[in-house]
Coordinates of C-alpha atoms and ligand atoms in Angstrom, one line a residue:
X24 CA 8.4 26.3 27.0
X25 CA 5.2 25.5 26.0
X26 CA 2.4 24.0 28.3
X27 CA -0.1 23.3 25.9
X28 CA -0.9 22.3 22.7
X29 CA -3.3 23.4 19.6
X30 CA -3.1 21.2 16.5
X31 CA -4.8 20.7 13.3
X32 CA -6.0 17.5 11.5
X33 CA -5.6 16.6 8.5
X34 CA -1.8 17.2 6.6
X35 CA -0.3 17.3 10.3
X36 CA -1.5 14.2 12.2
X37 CA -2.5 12.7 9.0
X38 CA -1.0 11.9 5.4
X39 CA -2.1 13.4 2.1
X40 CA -4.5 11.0 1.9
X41 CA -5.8 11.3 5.6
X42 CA -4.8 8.8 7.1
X43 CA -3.6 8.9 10.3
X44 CA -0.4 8.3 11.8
X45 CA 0.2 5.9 14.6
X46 CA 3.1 8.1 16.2
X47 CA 1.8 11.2 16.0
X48 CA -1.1 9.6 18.2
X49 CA 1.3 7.9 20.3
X50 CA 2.9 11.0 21.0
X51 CA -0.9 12.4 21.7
X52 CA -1.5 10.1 24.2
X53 CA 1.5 10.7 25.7
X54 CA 1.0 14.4 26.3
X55 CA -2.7 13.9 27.0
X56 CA -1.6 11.7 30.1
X57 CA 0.7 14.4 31.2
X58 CA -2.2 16.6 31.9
X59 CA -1.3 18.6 29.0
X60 CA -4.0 20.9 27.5
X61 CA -5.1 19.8 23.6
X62 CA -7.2 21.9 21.6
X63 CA -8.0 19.8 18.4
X64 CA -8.5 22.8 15.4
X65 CA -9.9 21.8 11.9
X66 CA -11.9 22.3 9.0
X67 CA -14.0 19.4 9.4
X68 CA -17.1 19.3 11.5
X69 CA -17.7 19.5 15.0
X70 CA -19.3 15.9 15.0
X71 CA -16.1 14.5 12.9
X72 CA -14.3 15.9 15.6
X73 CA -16.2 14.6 18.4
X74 CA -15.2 10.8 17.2
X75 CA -11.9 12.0 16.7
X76 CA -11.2 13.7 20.3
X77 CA -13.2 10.5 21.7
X78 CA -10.7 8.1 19.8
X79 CA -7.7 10.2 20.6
X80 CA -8.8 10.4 24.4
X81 CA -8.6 14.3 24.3
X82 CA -11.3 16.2 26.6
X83 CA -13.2 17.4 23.4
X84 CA -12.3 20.5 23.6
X85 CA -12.0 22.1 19.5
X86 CA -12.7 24.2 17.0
X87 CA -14.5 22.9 14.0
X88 CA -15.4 24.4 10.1
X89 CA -12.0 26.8 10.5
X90 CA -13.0 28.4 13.7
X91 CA -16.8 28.9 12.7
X92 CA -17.9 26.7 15.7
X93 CA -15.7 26.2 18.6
X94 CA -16.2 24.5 22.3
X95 CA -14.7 24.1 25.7
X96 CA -14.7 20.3 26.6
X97 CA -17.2 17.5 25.6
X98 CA -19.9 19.9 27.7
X99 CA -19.2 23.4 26.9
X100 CA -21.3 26.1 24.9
X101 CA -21.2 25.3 21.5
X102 CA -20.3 28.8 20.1
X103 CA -21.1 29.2 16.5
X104 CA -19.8 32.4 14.4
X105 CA -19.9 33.5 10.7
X106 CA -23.1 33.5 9.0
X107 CA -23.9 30.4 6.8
X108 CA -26.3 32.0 4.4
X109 CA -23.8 34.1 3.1
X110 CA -21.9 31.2 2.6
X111 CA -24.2 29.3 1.1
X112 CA -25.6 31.9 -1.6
X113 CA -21.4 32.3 -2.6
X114 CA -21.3 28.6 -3.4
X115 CA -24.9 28.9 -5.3
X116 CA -22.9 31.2 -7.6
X117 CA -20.2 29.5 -8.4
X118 CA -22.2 26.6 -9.0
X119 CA -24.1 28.3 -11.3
X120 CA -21.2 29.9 -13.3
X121 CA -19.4 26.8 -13.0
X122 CA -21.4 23.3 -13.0
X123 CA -22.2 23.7 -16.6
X124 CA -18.4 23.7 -17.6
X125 CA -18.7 20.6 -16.1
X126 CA -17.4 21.3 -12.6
X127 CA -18.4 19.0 -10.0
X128 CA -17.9 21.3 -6.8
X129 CA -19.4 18.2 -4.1
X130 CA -20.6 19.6 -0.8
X131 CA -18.4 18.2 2.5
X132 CA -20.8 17.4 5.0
X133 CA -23.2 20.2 4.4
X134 CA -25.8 19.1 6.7
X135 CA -23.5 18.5 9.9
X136 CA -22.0 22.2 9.5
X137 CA -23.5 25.2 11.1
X138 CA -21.1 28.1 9.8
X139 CA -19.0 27.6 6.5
X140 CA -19.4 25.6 3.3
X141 CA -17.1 23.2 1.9
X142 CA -16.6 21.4 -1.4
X143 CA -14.7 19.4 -3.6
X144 CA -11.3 20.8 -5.4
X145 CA -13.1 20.7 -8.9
X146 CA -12.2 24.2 -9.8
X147 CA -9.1 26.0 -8.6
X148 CA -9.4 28.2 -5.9
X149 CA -8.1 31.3 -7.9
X150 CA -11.2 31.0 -10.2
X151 CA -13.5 30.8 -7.3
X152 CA -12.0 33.5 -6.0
X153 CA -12.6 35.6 -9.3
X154 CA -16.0 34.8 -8.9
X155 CA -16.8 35.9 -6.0
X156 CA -14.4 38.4 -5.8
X157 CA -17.7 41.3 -5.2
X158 CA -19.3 38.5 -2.1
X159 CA -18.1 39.0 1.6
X160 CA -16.7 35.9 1.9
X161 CA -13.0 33.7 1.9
X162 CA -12.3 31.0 -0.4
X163 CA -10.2 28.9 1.5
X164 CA -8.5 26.2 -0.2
X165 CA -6.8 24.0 2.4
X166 CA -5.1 21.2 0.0
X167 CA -8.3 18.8 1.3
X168 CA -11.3 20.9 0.4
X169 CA -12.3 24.2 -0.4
X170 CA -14.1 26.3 2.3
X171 CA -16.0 29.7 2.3
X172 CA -16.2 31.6 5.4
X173 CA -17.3 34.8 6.8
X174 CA -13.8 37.4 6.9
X175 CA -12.8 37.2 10.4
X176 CA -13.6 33.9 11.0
X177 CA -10.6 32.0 11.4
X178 CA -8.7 29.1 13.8
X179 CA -7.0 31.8 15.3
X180 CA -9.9 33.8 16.6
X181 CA -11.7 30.6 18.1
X182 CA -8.0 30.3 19.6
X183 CA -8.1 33.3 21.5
X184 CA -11.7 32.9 22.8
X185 CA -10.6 29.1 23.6
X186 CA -7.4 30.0 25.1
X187 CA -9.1 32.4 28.1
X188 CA -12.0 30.3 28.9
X189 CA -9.2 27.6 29.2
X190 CA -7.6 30.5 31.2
X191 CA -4.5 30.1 29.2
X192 CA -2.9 32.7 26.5
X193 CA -2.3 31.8 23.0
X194 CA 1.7 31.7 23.7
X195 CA 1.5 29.1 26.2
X196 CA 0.4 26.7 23.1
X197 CA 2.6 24.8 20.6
X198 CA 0.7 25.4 17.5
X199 CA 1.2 22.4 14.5
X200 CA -0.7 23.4 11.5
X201 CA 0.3 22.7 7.8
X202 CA -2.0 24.8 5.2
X203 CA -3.2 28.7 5.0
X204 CA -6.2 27.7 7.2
X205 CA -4.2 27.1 9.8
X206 CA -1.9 30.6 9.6
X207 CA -3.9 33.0 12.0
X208 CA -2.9 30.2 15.1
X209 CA 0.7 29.8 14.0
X210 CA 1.2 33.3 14.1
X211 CA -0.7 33.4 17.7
X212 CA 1.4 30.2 19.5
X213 CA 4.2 30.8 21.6
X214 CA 6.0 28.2 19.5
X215 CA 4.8 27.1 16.2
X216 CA 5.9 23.8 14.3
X217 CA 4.8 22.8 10.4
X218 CA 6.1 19.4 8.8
X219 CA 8.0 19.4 5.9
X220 CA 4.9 18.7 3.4
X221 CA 3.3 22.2 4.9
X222 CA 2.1 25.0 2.4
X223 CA 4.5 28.1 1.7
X224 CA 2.4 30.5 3.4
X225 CA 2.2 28.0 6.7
X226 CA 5.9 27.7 6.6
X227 CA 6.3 31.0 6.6
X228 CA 4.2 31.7 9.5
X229 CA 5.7 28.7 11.8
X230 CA 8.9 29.2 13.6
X231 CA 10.0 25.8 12.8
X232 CA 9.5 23.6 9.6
X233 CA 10.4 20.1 10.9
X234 CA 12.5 17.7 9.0
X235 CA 9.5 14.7 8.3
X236 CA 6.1 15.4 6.8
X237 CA 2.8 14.5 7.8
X238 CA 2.0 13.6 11.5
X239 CA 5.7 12.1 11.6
X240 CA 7.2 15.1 11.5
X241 CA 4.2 16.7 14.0
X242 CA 5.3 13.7 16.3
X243 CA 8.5 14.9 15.8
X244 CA 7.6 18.5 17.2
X245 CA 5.6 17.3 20.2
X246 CA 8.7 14.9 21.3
X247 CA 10.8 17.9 21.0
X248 CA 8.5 20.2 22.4
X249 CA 6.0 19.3 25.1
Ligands
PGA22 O1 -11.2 20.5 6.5 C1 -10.2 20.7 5.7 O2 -10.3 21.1 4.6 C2 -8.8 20.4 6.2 O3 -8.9 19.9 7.5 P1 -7.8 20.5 8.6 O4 -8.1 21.9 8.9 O5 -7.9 19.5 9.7 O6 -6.4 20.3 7.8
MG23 MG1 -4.5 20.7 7.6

């Protein structure tokens, strides 16, 4: 069974709107007084996360911008991977080929992120992807935002790194994600839960696709679970 737990943000302890669910932190709180491990992993920032571990009463140890920075506790090296400026020049082009069609493409907190870029939905991910289909980077589209990242740069390989300075392996985690971002640490937990609103490719990646969405159906997983 699992003795520890990575989860994602928002579309697994929140709504599709983001808000966040009251039992999925109950069931948080729970497991964080039971000396159990959490690793918060999300696309947001690492600040946005700060407030959220603080809030939640986790030790602050995450991985922010899909696994571009990632850190052990409130005090730990703040590790930082990818390379922004690749990033940044990918989103100049699309903005380029795509602003004067009208396409609003709105940075996400561009100047609290230190690895990837991320933007409004304005265009569909498949055209971005066309785009830059000749640039080293990912277009991520995570149902909240689009992201571009370095290849490589993913949850799951800020998992692994997390994982041994926590001196833990990946399969000792529950792992509750709900979109493509968060496939490389499904595939890496010893048990992995999505709720029911989670994307095909998620689903197919978890071992179990619980009954309710959203972070009821992630409160679901860690009452069953840890
Ligand atoms: O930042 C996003 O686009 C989505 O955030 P998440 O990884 O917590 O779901
Ligand atoms: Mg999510």
């Amino acid at each position: 069974m699992p003795r520890a737990l990575i989860t994602d943000i928002d579309g697994t302890l929140t709504d599709d709107r983001r808000r966040l669910s009251t039992e999925a932190v109950d069931e948080l709180r729970r497991i964080i007084d039971a000396e159990i491990p959490v690793i918060l992993a999300s696309g947001n920032t690492l600040c946005f996360l700060d407030a959220f571990s603080h809030m939640i009463g986790t030790d602050g140890t995450i991985i922010a911008e899909n696994g571009g920075v990632y850190r052990l506790g409130y005090l730990g090296e703040k590790h930082i991977a990818g390379d922004q400026e690749v990033c940044l020049a990918a989103y100049q082009k699309v903005v380029d080929e795509l602003r004067p069609k009208g396409d609003d493409l709105r940075l996400f907190s561009s100047r609290y992120r230190d690895s990837d870029i991320a933007f409004s939905r304005d265009a569909p991910a498949a055209l971005i992807k066309e785009i830059l289909k000749d640039m080293p980077v990912e277009v991520i589209d995570t149902g909240f935002a689009i992201h571009l990242q370095i290849p490589g740069v993913t949850k799951g390989a800020a998992f692994e790194k997390l994982a041994a300075e926590m001196g833990l392996a990946p399969a000792d985690f529950l792992a509750a994600g709900d979109s493509v971002n968060d496939v490389s640490m499904l595939k890496l937990g010893g048990i992995s839960v999505v709720p029911a609103n989670a994307s095909p490719e998620a689903k197919e990646a978890a071992d179990h696709v619980m009954e309710r969405s959203f972070g009821e159906g992630t409160a679901d997983a860690l009452r069953k679970y840890l």
